[in-house]
Short mmCIF file of C-alpha atoms in Angstrom, two decimals:
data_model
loop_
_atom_site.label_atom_id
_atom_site.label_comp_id
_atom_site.label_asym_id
_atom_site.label_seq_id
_atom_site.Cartn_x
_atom_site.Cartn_y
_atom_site.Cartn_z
CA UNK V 1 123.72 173.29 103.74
CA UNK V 2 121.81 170.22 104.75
CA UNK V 3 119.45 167.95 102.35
CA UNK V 4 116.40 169.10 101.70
CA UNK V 5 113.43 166.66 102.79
CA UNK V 6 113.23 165.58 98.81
CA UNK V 7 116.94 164.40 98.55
CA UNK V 8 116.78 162.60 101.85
CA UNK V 9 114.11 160.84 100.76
CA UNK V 10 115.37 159.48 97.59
CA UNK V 11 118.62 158.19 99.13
CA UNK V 12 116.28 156.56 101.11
CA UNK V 13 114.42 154.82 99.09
CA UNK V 14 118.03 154.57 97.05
CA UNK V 15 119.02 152.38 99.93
CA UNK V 16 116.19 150.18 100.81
CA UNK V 17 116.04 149.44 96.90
CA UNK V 18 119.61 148.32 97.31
CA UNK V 19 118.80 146.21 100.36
CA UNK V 20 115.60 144.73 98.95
CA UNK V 21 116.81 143.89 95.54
CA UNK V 22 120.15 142.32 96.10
CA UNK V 23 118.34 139.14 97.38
CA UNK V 24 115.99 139.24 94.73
CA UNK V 25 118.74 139.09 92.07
CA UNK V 26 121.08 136.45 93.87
CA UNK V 27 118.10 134.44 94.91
CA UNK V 28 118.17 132.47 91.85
CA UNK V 29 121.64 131.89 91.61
CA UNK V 30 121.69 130.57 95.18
CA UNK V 31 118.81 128.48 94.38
CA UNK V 32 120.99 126.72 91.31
CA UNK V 33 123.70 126.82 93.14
CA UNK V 34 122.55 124.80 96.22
CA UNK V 35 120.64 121.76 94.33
CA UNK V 36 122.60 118.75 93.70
CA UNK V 37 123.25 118.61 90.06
CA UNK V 38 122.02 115.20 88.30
CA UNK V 39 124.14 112.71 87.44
CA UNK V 40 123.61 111.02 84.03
CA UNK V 41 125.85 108.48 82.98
CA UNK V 42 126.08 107.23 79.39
CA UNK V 43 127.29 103.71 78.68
CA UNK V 44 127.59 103.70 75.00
CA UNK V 45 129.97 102.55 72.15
CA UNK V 46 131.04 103.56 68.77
CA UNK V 47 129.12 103.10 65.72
CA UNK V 48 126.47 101.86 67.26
CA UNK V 49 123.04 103.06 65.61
CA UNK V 50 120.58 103.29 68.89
CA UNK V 51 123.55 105.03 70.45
CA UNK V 52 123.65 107.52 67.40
CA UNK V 53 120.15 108.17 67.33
CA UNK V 54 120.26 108.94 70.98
CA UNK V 55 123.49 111.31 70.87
CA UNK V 56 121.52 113.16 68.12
CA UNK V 57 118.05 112.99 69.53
CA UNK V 58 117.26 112.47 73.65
CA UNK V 59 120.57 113.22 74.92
CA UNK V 60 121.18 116.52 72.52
CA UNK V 61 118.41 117.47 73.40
CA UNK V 62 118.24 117.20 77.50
CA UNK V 63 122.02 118.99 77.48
CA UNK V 64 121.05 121.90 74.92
CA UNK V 65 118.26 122.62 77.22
CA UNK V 66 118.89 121.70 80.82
CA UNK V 67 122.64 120.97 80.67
CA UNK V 68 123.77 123.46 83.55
CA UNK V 69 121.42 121.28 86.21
CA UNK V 70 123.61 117.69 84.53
CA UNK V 71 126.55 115.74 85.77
CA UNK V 72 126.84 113.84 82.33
CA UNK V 73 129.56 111.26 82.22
CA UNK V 74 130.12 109.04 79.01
CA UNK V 75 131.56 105.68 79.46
CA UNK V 76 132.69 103.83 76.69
CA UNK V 77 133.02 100.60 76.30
CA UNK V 78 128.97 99.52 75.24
CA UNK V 79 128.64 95.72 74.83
CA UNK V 80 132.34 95.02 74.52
CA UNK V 81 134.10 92.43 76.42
CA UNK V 82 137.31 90.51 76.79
CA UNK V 83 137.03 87.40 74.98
CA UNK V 84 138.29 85.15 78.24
CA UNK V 85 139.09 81.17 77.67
CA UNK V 86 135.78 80.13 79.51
CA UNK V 87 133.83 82.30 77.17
CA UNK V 88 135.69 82.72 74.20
CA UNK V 89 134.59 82.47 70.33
CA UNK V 90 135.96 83.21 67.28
CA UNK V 91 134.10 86.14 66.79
CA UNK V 92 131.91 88.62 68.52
CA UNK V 93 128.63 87.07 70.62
CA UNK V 94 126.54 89.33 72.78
CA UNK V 95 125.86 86.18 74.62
CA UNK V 96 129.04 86.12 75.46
CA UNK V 97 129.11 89.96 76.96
CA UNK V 98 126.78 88.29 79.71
CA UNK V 99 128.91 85.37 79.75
CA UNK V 100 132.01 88.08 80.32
CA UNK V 101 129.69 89.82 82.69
CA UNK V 102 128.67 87.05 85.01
CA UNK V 103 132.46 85.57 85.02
CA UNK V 104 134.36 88.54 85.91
CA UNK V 105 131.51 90.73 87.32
CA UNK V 106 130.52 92.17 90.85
CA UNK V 107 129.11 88.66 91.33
CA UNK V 108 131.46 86.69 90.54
CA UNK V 109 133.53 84.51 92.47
CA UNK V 110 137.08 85.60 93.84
CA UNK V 111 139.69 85.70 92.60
CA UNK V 112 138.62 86.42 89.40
CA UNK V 113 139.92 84.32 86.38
CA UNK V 114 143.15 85.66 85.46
CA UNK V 115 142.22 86.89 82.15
CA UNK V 116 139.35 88.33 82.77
CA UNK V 117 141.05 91.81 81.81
CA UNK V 118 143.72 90.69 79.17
CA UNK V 119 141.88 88.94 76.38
CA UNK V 120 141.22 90.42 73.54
CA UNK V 121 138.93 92.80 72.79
CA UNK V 122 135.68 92.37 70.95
CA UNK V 123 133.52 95.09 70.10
CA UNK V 124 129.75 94.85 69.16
CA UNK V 125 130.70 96.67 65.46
CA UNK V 126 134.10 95.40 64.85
CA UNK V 127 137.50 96.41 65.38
CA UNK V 128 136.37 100.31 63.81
CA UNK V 129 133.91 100.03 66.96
CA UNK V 130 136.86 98.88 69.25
CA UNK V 131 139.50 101.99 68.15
CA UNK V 132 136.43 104.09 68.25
CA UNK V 133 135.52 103.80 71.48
CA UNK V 134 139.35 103.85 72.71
CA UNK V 135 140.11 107.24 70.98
CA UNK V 136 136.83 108.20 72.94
CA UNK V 137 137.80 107.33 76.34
CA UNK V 138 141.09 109.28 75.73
CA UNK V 139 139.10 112.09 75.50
CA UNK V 140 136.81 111.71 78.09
CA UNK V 141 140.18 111.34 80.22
CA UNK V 142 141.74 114.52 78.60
CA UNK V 143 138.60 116.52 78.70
CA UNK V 144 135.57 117.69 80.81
CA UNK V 145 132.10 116.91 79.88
CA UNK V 146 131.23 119.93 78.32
CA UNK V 147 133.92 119.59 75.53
CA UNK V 148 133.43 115.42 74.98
CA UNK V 149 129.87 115.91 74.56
CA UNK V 150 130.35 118.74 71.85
CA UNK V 151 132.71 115.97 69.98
CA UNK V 152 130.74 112.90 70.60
CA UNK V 153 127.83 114.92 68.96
CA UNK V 154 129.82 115.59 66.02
CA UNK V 155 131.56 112.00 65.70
CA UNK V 156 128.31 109.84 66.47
CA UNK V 157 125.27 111.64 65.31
CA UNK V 158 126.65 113.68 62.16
CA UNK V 159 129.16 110.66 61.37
CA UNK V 160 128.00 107.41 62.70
CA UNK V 161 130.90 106.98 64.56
CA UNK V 162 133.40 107.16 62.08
CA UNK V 163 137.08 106.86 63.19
CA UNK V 164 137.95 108.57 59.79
CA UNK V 165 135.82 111.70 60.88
CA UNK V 166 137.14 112.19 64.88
CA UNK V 167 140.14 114.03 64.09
CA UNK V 168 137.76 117.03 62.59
CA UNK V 169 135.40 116.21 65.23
CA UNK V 170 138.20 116.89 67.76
CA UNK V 171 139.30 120.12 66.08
CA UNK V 172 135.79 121.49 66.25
CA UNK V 173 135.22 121.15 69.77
CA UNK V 174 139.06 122.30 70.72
CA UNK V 175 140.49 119.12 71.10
CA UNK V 176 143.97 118.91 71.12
CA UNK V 177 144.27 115.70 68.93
CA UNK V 178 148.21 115.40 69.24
CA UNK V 179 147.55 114.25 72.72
CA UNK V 180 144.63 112.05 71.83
CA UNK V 181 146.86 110.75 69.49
CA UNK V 182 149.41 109.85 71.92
CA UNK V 183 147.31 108.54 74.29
CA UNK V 184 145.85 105.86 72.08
CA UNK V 185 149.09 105.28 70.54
CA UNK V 186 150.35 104.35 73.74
CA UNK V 187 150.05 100.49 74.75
CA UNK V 188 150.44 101.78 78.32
CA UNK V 189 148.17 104.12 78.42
CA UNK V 190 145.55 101.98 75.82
CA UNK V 191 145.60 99.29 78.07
CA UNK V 192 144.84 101.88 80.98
CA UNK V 193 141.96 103.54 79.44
CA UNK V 194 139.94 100.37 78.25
CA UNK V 195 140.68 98.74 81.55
CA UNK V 196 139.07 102.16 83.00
CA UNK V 197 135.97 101.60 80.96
CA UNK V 198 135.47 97.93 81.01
CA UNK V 199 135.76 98.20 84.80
CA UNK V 200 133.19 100.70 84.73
CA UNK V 201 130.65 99.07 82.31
CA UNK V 202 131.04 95.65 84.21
CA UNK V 203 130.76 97.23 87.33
CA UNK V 204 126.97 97.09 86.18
CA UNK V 205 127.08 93.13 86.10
CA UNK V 206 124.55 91.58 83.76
CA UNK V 207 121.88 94.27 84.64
CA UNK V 208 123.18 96.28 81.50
CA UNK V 209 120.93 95.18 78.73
CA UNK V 210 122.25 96.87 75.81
CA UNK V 211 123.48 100.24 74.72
CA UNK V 212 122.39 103.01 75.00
CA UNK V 213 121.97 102.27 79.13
CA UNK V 214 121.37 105.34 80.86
CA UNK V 215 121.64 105.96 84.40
CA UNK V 216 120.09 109.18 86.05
CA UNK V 217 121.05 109.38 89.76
CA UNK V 218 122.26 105.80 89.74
CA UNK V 219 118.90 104.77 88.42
CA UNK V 220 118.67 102.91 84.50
CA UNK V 221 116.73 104.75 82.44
CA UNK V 222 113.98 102.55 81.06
CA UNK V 223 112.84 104.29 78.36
CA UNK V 224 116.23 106.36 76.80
CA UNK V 225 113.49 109.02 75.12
CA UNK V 226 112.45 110.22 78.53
CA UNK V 227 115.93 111.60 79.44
CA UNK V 228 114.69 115.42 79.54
CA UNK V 229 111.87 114.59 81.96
CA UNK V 230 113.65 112.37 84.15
CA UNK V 231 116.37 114.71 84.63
CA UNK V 232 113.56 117.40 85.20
CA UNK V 233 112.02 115.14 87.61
CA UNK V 234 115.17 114.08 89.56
CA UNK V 235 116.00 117.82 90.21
CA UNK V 236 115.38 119.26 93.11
CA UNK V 237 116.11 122.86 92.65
CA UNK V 238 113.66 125.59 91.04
CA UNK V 239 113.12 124.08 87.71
CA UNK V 240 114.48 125.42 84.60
CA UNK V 241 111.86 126.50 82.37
CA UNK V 242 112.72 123.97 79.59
CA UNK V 243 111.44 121.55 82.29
CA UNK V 244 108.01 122.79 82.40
CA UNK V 245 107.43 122.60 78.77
CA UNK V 246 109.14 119.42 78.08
CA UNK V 247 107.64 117.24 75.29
CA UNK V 248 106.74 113.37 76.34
CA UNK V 249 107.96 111.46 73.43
CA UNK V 250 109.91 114.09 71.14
CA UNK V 251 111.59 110.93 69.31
CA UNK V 252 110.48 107.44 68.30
CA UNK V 253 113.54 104.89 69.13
CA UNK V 254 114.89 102.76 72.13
CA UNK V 255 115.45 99.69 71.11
CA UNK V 256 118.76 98.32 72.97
CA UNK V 257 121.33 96.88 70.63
#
């Protein structure tokens, strides 16, 4: 026998609920899915305390709770700089980063003085700073965001940095340190990795203050404690709900060093 007028009904209301809802439910995803995420970029070095108080504060903070709307990229390098003949001293000079910066910089003249990119090395906090911030761009090479971000928490805001501490830091966040290891080990690939990262950080010229320097959508960050609303602000897809309620000043730093 047929359906009866009740059974015919329900199938059709069966399907229109299938037609109506299926919209509904994907509407959201299509909405994420279709906004350009934001790019934040993180010029930063090791054992640096502003740059530790922002790992563990501002930046924690804006990737715990709007981290699938982020393009975060950490670059670092921080107020390092090859310690070239023209600008040269004996020991580190964050005048001399400038100095570095305006030499061998976007704005300077071409061809650039030929060792711009094969002096040594001086970092901000030392030669700890220096290996520090190598061992970090081998991860960053190795390994997406999402994992880096997970060690650089552990390694600069629970441990200031400390080389001693980034092998545990790396086996937390499932970081194969055997090929860390290698990689810094390398000259090669050394000498490939903080050529990456000075290239990057100078590619800034003398605009880059200090560290932290944030960019969001190519833009520096002027104040590093609004990270969470900027990124809220630059987004232009249906906002997550952290965004609405996001505090103004949740932390009380931002001095550059």
């Amino acid at each position: 026998g047929g359906l009866n007028i009740l059974e015919q009904m329900a199938l059709l209301v069966l399907a229109f609920g299938v037609i109506v809802a299926s919209p509904l439910t994907e509407n959201p995803h299509q909405l994420t899915a279709e906004a350009a995420k934001v790019s934040v970029v993180f010029y930063g070095e090791a054992k640096c305390p502003n740059c530790v108080d922002f790992v563990a504060g501002s930046l924690n903070e804006t990737l715990q709770a709007v981290g699938n709307i982020i393009d975060f990229e950490y670059v670092p390098w921080g107020n390092a700089y090859y310690n070239t003949s023209k600008c040269g001293t004996a020991g580190y000079d964050k005048t001399n980063m400038f100095c570095w910066a305006a030499q061998c910089g976007p704005s300077a003249k071409q061809p650039l003085d030929p060792d711009c990119f094969t002096g040594t090395i001086l970092c901000q906090h030392g030669p700890e700073e220096c290996q520090g911030n190598l061992i970090e761009g081998c991860i960053v090479k190795y390994y997406t965001s999402d994992v880096y971000s997970s060690f650089l928490y552990c390694a600069e805001a629970e441990n200031s940095g400390s080389v001693a501490a980034m092998p545990a830091c790396a086996k937390a966040a499932n970081i194969d340190w055997s090929v860390i290891s290698s990689c810094f080990n390398n000259a090669t690939e050394a000498t490939e990795i903080n050529l990456t990262y000075s290239h990057k950080t100078i590619a800034l010229g003398v605009s880059k203050q200090g560290t932290p320097w944030v960019l969001v959508n190519g833009v520096a960050l002027q104040d590093v404690d609004g990270l969470l609303k900027a990124v809220c602000e630059a987004y232009q897809g249906a906002k997550p709900k952290a965004c609405v309620s996001a505090p103004q000043r949740p932390h009380k730093y931002s001095e550059l060093s």
